[in-house]
PDB file of C-alpha atoms in Angstrom:
ATOM      1  CA  SER D 980      69.662 125.088  87.976  1.00  0.00           C
ATOM      2  CA  ALA D 981      66.381 123.267  88.560  1.00  0.00           C
ATOM      3  CA  VAL D 982      63.171 123.928  90.435  1.00  0.00           C
ATOM      4  CA  ILE D 983      62.809 121.295  93.135  1.00  0.00           C
ATOM      5  CA  SER D 984      59.528 121.097  95.037  1.00  0.00           C
ATOM      6  CA  GLN D 985      59.094 119.116  98.209  1.00  0.00           C
ATOM      7  CA  LYS D 986      55.874 118.203  99.985  1.00  0.00           C
ATOM      8  CA  PRO D 987      55.072 118.528 102.797  1.00  0.00           C
ATOM      9  CA  SER D 988      57.195 121.504 103.763  1.00  0.00           C
ATOM     10  CA  ARG D 989      56.633 120.671 107.406  1.00  0.00           C
ATOM     11  CA  ASP D 990      54.612 118.275 109.500  1.00  0.00           C
ATOM     12  CA  ILE D 991      54.090 117.202 113.062  1.00  0.00           C
ATOM     13  CA  CYS D 992      53.832 113.455 113.433  1.00  0.00           C
ATOM     14  CA  GLN D 993      53.000 110.994 116.143  1.00  0.00           C
ATOM     15  CA  ARG D 994      55.457 108.404 117.339  1.00  0.00           C
ATOM     16  CA  GLY D 995      55.080 105.089 115.513  1.00  0.00           C
ATOM     17  CA  THR D 996      53.537 106.530 112.363  1.00  0.00           C
ATOM     18  CA  SER D 997      55.094 106.829 108.926  1.00  0.00           C
ATOM     19  CA  LEU D 998      55.258 109.797 106.580  1.00  0.00           C
ATOM     20  CA  THR D 999      56.080 109.999 102.907  1.00  0.00           C
ATOM     21  CA  ILE D1000      57.877 113.035 101.500  1.00  0.00           C
ATOM     22  CA  GLN D1001      57.592 113.829  97.829  1.00  0.00           C
ATOM     23  CA  CYS D1002      60.175 115.500  95.606  1.00  0.00           C
ATOM     24  CA  GLN D1003      59.258 116.820  92.177  1.00  0.00           C
ATOM     25  CA  VAL D1004      61.801 118.319  89.764  1.00  0.00           C
ATOM     26  CA  ASP D1005      60.873 120.514  86.811  1.00  0.00           C
ATOM     27  CA  SER D1006      63.253 118.691  84.475  1.00  0.00           C
ATOM     28  CA  GLN D1007      64.607 115.203  84.011  1.00  0.00           C
ATOM     29  CA  VAL D1008      67.656 114.585  86.176  1.00  0.00           C
ATOM     30  CA  THR D1009      69.997 111.653  86.339  1.00  0.00           C
ATOM     31  CA  MET D1010      70.923 111.728  89.993  1.00  0.00           C
ATOM     32  CA  MET D1011      68.628 112.322  92.950  1.00  0.00           C
ATOM     33  CA  PHE D1012      69.652 112.136  96.573  1.00  0.00           C
ATOM     34  CA  TRP D1013      68.000 112.338  99.972  1.00  0.00           C
ATOM     35  CA  TYR D1014      69.748 114.050 102.867  1.00  0.00           C
ATOM     36  CA  ARG D1015      68.865 114.433 106.526  1.00  0.00           C
ATOM     37  CA  GLN D1016      69.699 117.501 108.581  1.00  0.00           C
ATOM     38  CA  GLN D1017      69.185 117.010 112.281  1.00  0.00           C
ATOM     39  CA  PRO D1018      68.566 120.129 114.407  1.00  0.00           C
ATOM     40  CA  GLY D1019      71.600 122.393 114.377  1.00  0.00           C
ATOM     41  CA  GLN D1020      73.614 119.888 112.382  1.00  0.00           C
ATOM     42  CA  SER D1021      75.071 119.496 108.935  1.00  0.00           C
ATOM     43  CA  LEU D1022      73.648 117.482 106.061  1.00  0.00           C
ATOM     44  CA  THR D1023      74.029 113.711 106.052  1.00  0.00           C
ATOM     45  CA  LEU D1024      73.415 111.634 102.950  1.00  0.00           C
ATOM     46  CA  ILE D1025      70.711 109.014 103.446  1.00  0.00           C
ATOM     47  CA  ALA D1026      70.665 107.419 100.004  1.00  0.00           C
ATOM     48  CA  THR D1027      70.910 107.799  96.264  1.00  0.00           C
ATOM     49  CA  ALA D1028      67.518 107.342  94.611  1.00  0.00           C
ATOM     50  CA  ASN D1029      67.995 105.192  91.521  1.00  0.00           C
ATOM     51  CA  GLN D1030      65.451 105.347  88.739  1.00  0.00           C
ATOM     52  CA  GLY D1031      63.831 101.975  88.200  1.00  0.00           C
ATOM     53  CA  SER D1032      65.846 100.135  90.828  1.00  0.00           C
ATOM     54  CA  GLU D1033      66.433 100.001  94.555  1.00  0.00           C
ATOM     55  CA  ALA D1034      68.015 102.984  96.237  1.00  0.00           C
ATOM     56  CA  THR D1035      71.628 102.865  97.396  1.00  0.00           C
ATOM     57  CA  TYR D1036      71.801 103.507 101.128  1.00  0.00           C
ATOM     58  CA  GLU D1037      74.645 104.995 103.132  1.00  0.00           C
ATOM     59  CA  SER D1038      76.025 103.348 106.218  1.00  0.00           C
ATOM     60  CA  GLY D1039      73.602 103.729 109.096  1.00  0.00           C
ATOM     61  CA  PHE D1040      70.497 103.992 106.927  1.00  0.00           C
ATOM     62  CA  VAL D1041      68.357 101.011 105.920  1.00  0.00           C
ATOM     63  CA  ILE D1042      65.550 100.438 103.468  1.00  0.00           C
ATOM     64  CA  ASP D1043      63.073  99.271 106.086  1.00  0.00           C
ATOM     65  CA  LYS D1044      63.353 102.581 107.916  1.00  0.00           C
ATOM     66  CA  PHE D1045      63.708 104.873 104.888  1.00  0.00           C
ATOM     67  CA  PRO D1046      62.082 103.269 101.837  1.00  0.00           C
ATOM     68  CA  ILE D1047      62.647 105.304  98.687  1.00  0.00           C
ATOM     69  CA  SER D1048      60.915 105.223  95.355  1.00  0.00           C
ATOM     70  CA  ARG D1049      61.993 106.755  92.056  1.00  0.00           C
ATOM     71  CA  PRO D1050      59.515 105.836  89.362  1.00  0.00           C
ATOM     72  CA  ASN D1051      60.864 108.293  86.762  1.00  0.00           C
ATOM     73  CA  LEU D1052      63.528 110.943  86.155  1.00  0.00           C
ATOM     74  CA  THR D1053      61.568 113.818  87.747  1.00  0.00           C
ATOM     75  CA  PHE D1054      60.053 112.354  90.907  1.00  0.00           C
ATOM     76  CA  SER D1055      61.082 110.557  94.088  1.00  0.00           C
ATOM     77  CA  THR D1056      59.632 109.801  97.488  1.00  0.00           C
ATOM     78  CA  LEU D1057      61.223 109.153 100.852  1.00  0.00           C
ATOM     79  CA  THR D1058      59.227 107.479 103.599  1.00  0.00           C
ATOM     80  CA  VAL D1059      60.257 107.793 107.215  1.00  0.00           C
ATOM     81  CA  SER D1060      58.828 104.686 108.846  1.00  0.00           C
ATOM     82  CA  ASN D1061      57.804 103.964 112.427  1.00  0.00           C
ATOM     83  CA  MET D1062      58.928 107.395 113.524  1.00  0.00           C
ATOM     84  CA  SER D1063      60.444 108.272 116.869  1.00  0.00           C
ATOM     85  CA  PRO D1064      61.430 111.702 118.227  1.00  0.00           C
ATOM     86  CA  GLU D1065      64.992 111.027 117.041  1.00  0.00           C
ATOM     87  CA  ASP D1066      63.678 111.242 113.471  1.00  0.00           C
ATOM     88  CA  SER D1067      62.787 114.906 113.953  1.00  0.00           C
ATOM     89  CA  SER D1068      64.863 116.519 111.213  1.00  0.00           C
ATOM     90  CA  ILE D1069      64.797 118.381 107.964  1.00  0.00           C
ATOM     91  CA  TYR D1070      64.764 115.976 105.027  1.00  0.00           C
ATOM     92  CA  LEU D1071      66.181 117.401 101.821  1.00  0.00           C
ATOM     93  CA  CYS D1072      65.865 116.243  98.246  1.00  0.00           C
ATOM     94  CA  SER D1073      68.840 117.024  96.038  1.00  0.00           C
ATOM     95  CA  VAL D1074      69.619 116.619  92.340  1.00  0.00           C
ATOM     96  CA  GLU D1075      72.664 116.621  90.096  1.00  0.00           C
ATOM     97  CA  LEU D1076      71.827 117.905  86.658  1.00  0.00           C
ATOM     98  CA  GLY D1077      73.981 115.454  84.755  1.00  0.00           C
ATOM     99  CA  ARG D1078      76.562 117.972  83.636  1.00  0.00           C
ATOM    100  CA  GLY D1079      79.301 116.176  85.550  1.00  0.00           C
ATOM    101  CA  THR D1080      80.141 119.268  87.596  1.00  0.00           C
ATOM    102  CA  GLY D1081      79.373 117.699  90.976  1.00  0.00           C
ATOM    103  CA  GLU D1082      77.071 120.623  91.767  1.00  0.00           C
ATOM    104  CA  LEU D1083      73.994 119.605  93.728  1.00  0.00           C
ATOM    105  CA  PHE D1084      70.789 121.619  93.934  1.00  0.00           C
ATOM    106  CA  PHE D1085      68.403 121.299  96.835  1.00  0.00           C
ATOM    107  CA  GLY D1086      64.727 121.531  97.537  1.00  0.00           C
ATOM    108  CA  GLU D1087      63.538 123.682 100.420  1.00  0.00           C
ATOM    109  CA  GLY D1088      63.350 120.697 102.709  1.00  0.00           C
ATOM    110  CA  SER D1089      60.642 118.973 104.713  1.00  0.00           C
ATOM    111  CA  ARG D1090      60.798 119.721 108.419  1.00  0.00           C
ATOM    112  CA  LEU D1091      59.411 116.831 110.464  1.00  0.00           C
ATOM    113  CA  THR D1092      58.716 117.011 114.167  1.00  0.00           C
ATOM    114  CA  VAL D1093      57.902 113.728 115.880  1.00  0.00           C
ATOM    115  CA  LEU D1094      56.111 113.878 119.207  1.00  0.00           C
TER     116      LEU D1094
ATOM    117  CA  GLY H1227      83.292 109.175 103.945  1.00  0.00           C
ATOM    118  CA  GLN H1228      85.860 111.927 103.778  1.00  0.00           C
ATOM    119  CA  GLN H1229      86.141 114.102 106.876  1.00  0.00           C
ATOM    120  CA  LEU H1230      85.535 117.806 106.309  1.00  0.00           C
ATOM    121  CA  ASN H1231      86.634 120.158 109.056  1.00  0.00           C
ATOM    122  CA  GLN H1232      85.081 123.591 108.793  1.00  0.00           C
ATOM    123  CA  SER H1233      85.947 126.589 110.929  1.00  0.00           C
ATOM    124  CA  PRO H1234      85.015 128.711 112.626  1.00  0.00           C
ATOM    125  CA  GLN H1235      81.813 127.179 113.936  1.00  0.00           C
ATOM    126  CA  SER H1236      80.201 130.602 114.306  1.00  0.00           C
ATOM    127  CA  MET H1237      80.985 134.252 113.741  1.00  0.00           C
ATOM    128  CA  PHE H1238      79.340 137.373 115.081  1.00  0.00           C
ATOM    129  CA  ILE H1239      80.398 140.498 113.214  1.00  0.00           C
ATOM    130  CA  GLN H1240      79.354 144.041 112.454  1.00  0.00           C
ATOM    131  CA  GLU H1241      77.993 145.152 109.134  1.00  0.00           C
ATOM    132  CA  GLY H1242      80.789 146.208 106.816  1.00  0.00           C
ATOM    133  CA  GLU H1243      83.378 143.809 108.188  1.00  0.00           C
ATOM    134  CA  ASP H1244      85.065 141.161 106.076  1.00  0.00           C
ATOM    135  CA  VAL H1245      84.641 137.488 106.949  1.00  0.00           C
ATOM    136  CA  SER H1246      86.768 134.453 106.258  1.00  0.00           C
ATOM    137  CA  MET H1247      85.997 130.791 106.827  1.00  0.00           C
ATOM    138  CA  ASN H1248      87.810 127.664 105.754  1.00  0.00           C
ATOM    139  CA  CYS H1249      87.484 123.987 105.272  1.00  0.00           C
ATOM    140  CA  THR H1250      90.027 121.163 105.273  1.00  0.00           C
ATOM    141  CA  SER H1251      89.698 117.616 104.067  1.00  0.00           C
ATOM    142  CA  SER H1252      91.301 114.360 105.103  1.00  0.00           C
ATOM    143  CA  SER H1253      91.730 113.461 101.444  1.00  0.00           C
ATOM    144  CA  ILE H1254      92.393 115.134  98.117  1.00  0.00           C
ATOM    145  CA  PHE H1255      89.405 116.668  96.352  1.00  0.00           C
ATOM    146  CA  ASN H1256      88.920 117.573  92.723  1.00  0.00           C
ATOM    147  CA  THR H1257      85.947 119.796  93.528  1.00  0.00           C
ATOM    148  CA  TRP H1258      85.116 122.190  96.353  1.00  0.00           C
ATOM    149  CA  LEU H1259      81.723 123.815  96.734  1.00  0.00           C
ATOM    150  CA  TRP H1260      80.359 126.438  99.072  1.00  0.00           C
ATOM    151  CA  TYR H1261      76.679 126.676 100.012  1.00  0.00           C
ATOM    152  CA  LYS H1262      74.586 129.052 102.091  1.00  0.00           C
ATOM    153  CA  GLN H1263      71.498 127.983 104.001  1.00  0.00           C
ATOM    154  CA  ASP H1264      68.940 130.500 105.211  1.00  0.00           C
ATOM    155  CA  PRO H1265      66.524 129.514 108.001  1.00  0.00           C
ATOM    156  CA  GLY H1266      63.744 127.299 106.686  1.00  0.00           C
ATOM    157  CA  GLU H1267      65.386 126.898 103.301  1.00  0.00           C
ATOM    158  CA  GLY H1268      67.525 124.352 101.528  1.00  0.00           C
ATOM    159  CA  PRO H1269      71.198 125.074 100.851  1.00  0.00           C
ATOM    160  CA  VAL H1270      71.929 127.289  97.865  1.00  0.00           C
ATOM    161  CA  LEU H1271      75.114 126.916  95.845  1.00  0.00           C
ATOM    162  CA  LEU H1272      77.348 129.997  96.063  1.00  0.00           C
ATOM    163  CA  ILE H1273      80.603 129.033  94.395  1.00  0.00           C
ATOM    164  CA  ALA H1274      82.040 125.886  92.826  1.00  0.00           C
ATOM    165  CA  LEU H1275      85.788 125.314  92.402  1.00  0.00           C
ATOM    166  CA  TYR H1276      87.329 122.741  90.071  1.00  0.00           C
ATOM    167  CA  LYS H1277      91.075 123.315  89.940  1.00  0.00           C
ATOM    168  CA  ALA H1278      93.806 123.548  92.559  1.00  0.00           C
ATOM    169  CA  GLY H1279      94.760 127.175  93.094  1.00  0.00           C
ATOM    170  CA  GLU H1280      91.582 128.435  91.473  1.00  0.00           C
ATOM    171  CA  LEU H1281      90.238 131.711  92.852  1.00  0.00           C
ATOM    172  CA  THR H1282      86.611 132.458  92.010  1.00  0.00           C
ATOM    173  CA  SER H1283      84.381 135.382  92.898  1.00  0.00           C
ATOM    174  CA  ASN H1284      80.641 135.798  93.050  1.00  0.00           C
ATOM    175  CA  GLY H1285      79.874 139.401  93.943  1.00  0.00           C
ATOM    176  CA  ARG H1286      81.273 140.075  97.391  1.00  0.00           C
ATOM    177  CA  LEU H1287      82.152 136.409  97.841  1.00  0.00           C
ATOM    178  CA  THR H1288      85.523 134.954  96.922  1.00  0.00           C
ATOM    179  CA  ALA H1289      86.547 131.337  97.296  1.00  0.00           C
ATOM    180  CA  GLN H1290      89.819 129.561  96.664  1.00  0.00           C
ATOM    181  CA  PHE H1291      90.697 125.944  95.995  1.00  0.00           C
ATOM    182  CA  GLY H1292      93.833 125.219  98.019  1.00  0.00           C
ATOM    183  CA  ILE H1293      96.962 124.208  96.166  1.00  0.00           C
ATOM    184  CA  THR H1294      97.234 120.978  98.164  1.00  0.00           C
ATOM    185  CA  ARG H1295      93.649 120.114  97.079  1.00  0.00           C
ATOM    186  CA  LYS H1296      92.838 119.445 100.716  1.00  0.00           C
ATOM    187  CA  ASP H1297      91.510 122.836 101.693  1.00  0.00           C
ATOM    188  CA  SER H1298      89.390 125.760 100.597  1.00  0.00           C
ATOM    189  CA  PHE H1299      88.386 129.108 102.008  1.00  0.00           C
ATOM    190  CA  LEU H1300      85.493 131.491 101.513  1.00  0.00           C
ATOM    191  CA  ASN H1301      85.747 135.230 102.054  1.00  0.00           C
ATOM    192  CA  ILE H1302      82.853 137.658 102.282  1.00  0.00           C
ATOM    193  CA  SER H1303      83.762 141.311 101.925  1.00  0.00           C
ATOM    194  CA  ALA H1304      81.829 144.258 103.341  1.00  0.00           C
ATOM    195  CA  SER H1305      79.220 142.088 105.030  1.00  0.00           C
ATOM    196  CA  ILE H1306      75.571 143.118 105.108  1.00  0.00           C
ATOM    197  CA  PRO H1307      72.683 141.867 107.273  1.00  0.00           C
ATOM    198  CA  SER H1308      71.370 139.567 104.535  1.00  0.00           C
ATOM    199  CA  ASP H1309      74.637 137.608 104.702  1.00  0.00           C
ATOM    200  CA  VAL H1310      73.276 136.038 107.890  1.00  0.00           C
ATOM    201  CA  GLY H1311      72.952 132.282 107.555  1.00  0.00           C
ATOM    202  CA  ILE H1312      74.883 129.061 107.727  1.00  0.00           C
ATOM    203  CA  TYR H1313      77.692 128.504 105.243  1.00  0.00           C
ATOM    204  CA  PHE H1314      78.709 124.964 104.334  1.00  0.00           C
ATOM    205  CA  CYS H1315      81.692 123.684 102.450  1.00  0.00           C
ATOM    206  CA  ALA H1316      81.201 120.469 100.490  1.00  0.00           C
ATOM    207  CA  GLY H1317      83.272 118.020  98.545  1.00  0.00           C
ATOM    208  CA  PRO H1318      82.778 114.748  96.682  1.00  0.00           C
ATOM    209  CA  SER H1319      81.704 111.747  98.689  1.00  0.00           C
ATOM    210  CA  ASN H1320      82.539 108.130  98.020  1.00  0.00           C
ATOM    211  CA  SER H1321      78.967 107.738  96.750  1.00  0.00           C
ATOM    212  CA  GLY H1322      79.139 108.751  93.121  1.00  0.00           C
ATOM    213  CA  TYR H1323      77.936 112.306  92.568  1.00  0.00           C
ATOM    214  CA  ALA H1324      76.761 112.917  96.151  1.00  0.00           C
ATOM    215  CA  LEU H1325      78.508 115.441  98.389  1.00  0.00           C
ATOM    216  CA  ASN H1326      79.853 115.389 101.928  1.00  0.00           C
ATOM    217  CA  PHE H1327      79.306 118.558 103.909  1.00  0.00           C
ATOM    218  CA  GLY H1328      81.269 120.367 106.565  1.00  0.00           C
ATOM    219  CA  LYS H1329      79.598 121.150 109.878  1.00  0.00           C
ATOM    220  CA  GLY H1330      78.856 124.706 108.804  1.00  0.00           C
ATOM    221  CA  THR H1331      79.771 128.229 109.883  1.00  0.00           C
ATOM    222  CA  SER H1332      76.934 130.221 111.387  1.00  0.00           C
ATOM    223  CA  LEU H1333      77.257 133.901 110.525  1.00  0.00           C
ATOM    224  CA  LEU H1334      75.482 136.685 112.374  1.00  0.00           C
ATOM    225  CA  VAL H1335      75.779 140.277 111.169  1.00  0.00           C
ATOM    226  CA  THR H1336      74.670 143.202 113.276  1.00  0.00           C
ATOM    227  CA  PRO H1337      73.622 146.449 111.569  1.00  0.00           C
TER     228      PRO H1337
END
C-alpha cells in the first residue's frame, strides 16, 4: 500500500471563505482522486487529479468550486471555494498504485465544518 | 455511474455472532472490493475480488464475487467489538481507475 497524508485533518471554516486541502503520498503514484463524504453518507468521486494537466471532474462538480492541482506524482491539492454549510463534509484523497488492480488506498480524510 | 445497492443499511449484533452483507450492481463488474471505515478514518481495503465465483478470505472475513458478476457478499464470522464500523462495497466507475461505492452497512457489536 502507500502512506497518504492529508492536511488539515479537520477545520472549522466561515461561510464564503476557501480552504485548500493537501495530499502527500510517500511514493510516486499514477492515479490520484478526490472524494467527498457528506455526513452519514457514502463516498462520491469529485475528480481525478491529473499530473501536469487539468483535473477531470465528475458530473455535479466544477473547477471553479473545487480547483485541483497536481504538480507531481506524489502531491495534490483540493480547494473548496466560497464555502457554504452544504460543503461540510469529509474530503478524502485516494490513490491507485499503478498495478492495474483497481484497488484504491485512502488518506485519513479532512473533515470540514462550515458555519 | 453504476448503481450499487448495499444491504442491510445497519446491523446491531452480539459479540460472537456471524454477519453477512451484500451488494448488487446494475451492471457487470470485473472487480469487487470491500472496505471498512472506522470513525474519523479513511476507508481501508479489506478484500479485493477479480473473478466471477471467486471466494476470498482475510482472517474472519470472507467475500465472494457473484457468478453473475453483478453481486458480491461479505461475511464476518465470530464478530468482536473491534468489527464495529461502516463497511462499503465498491466497484469500477466509468471514470478510469476510480471506484463507485455502495451506501455502506453500519455494524454495531455489543460485548
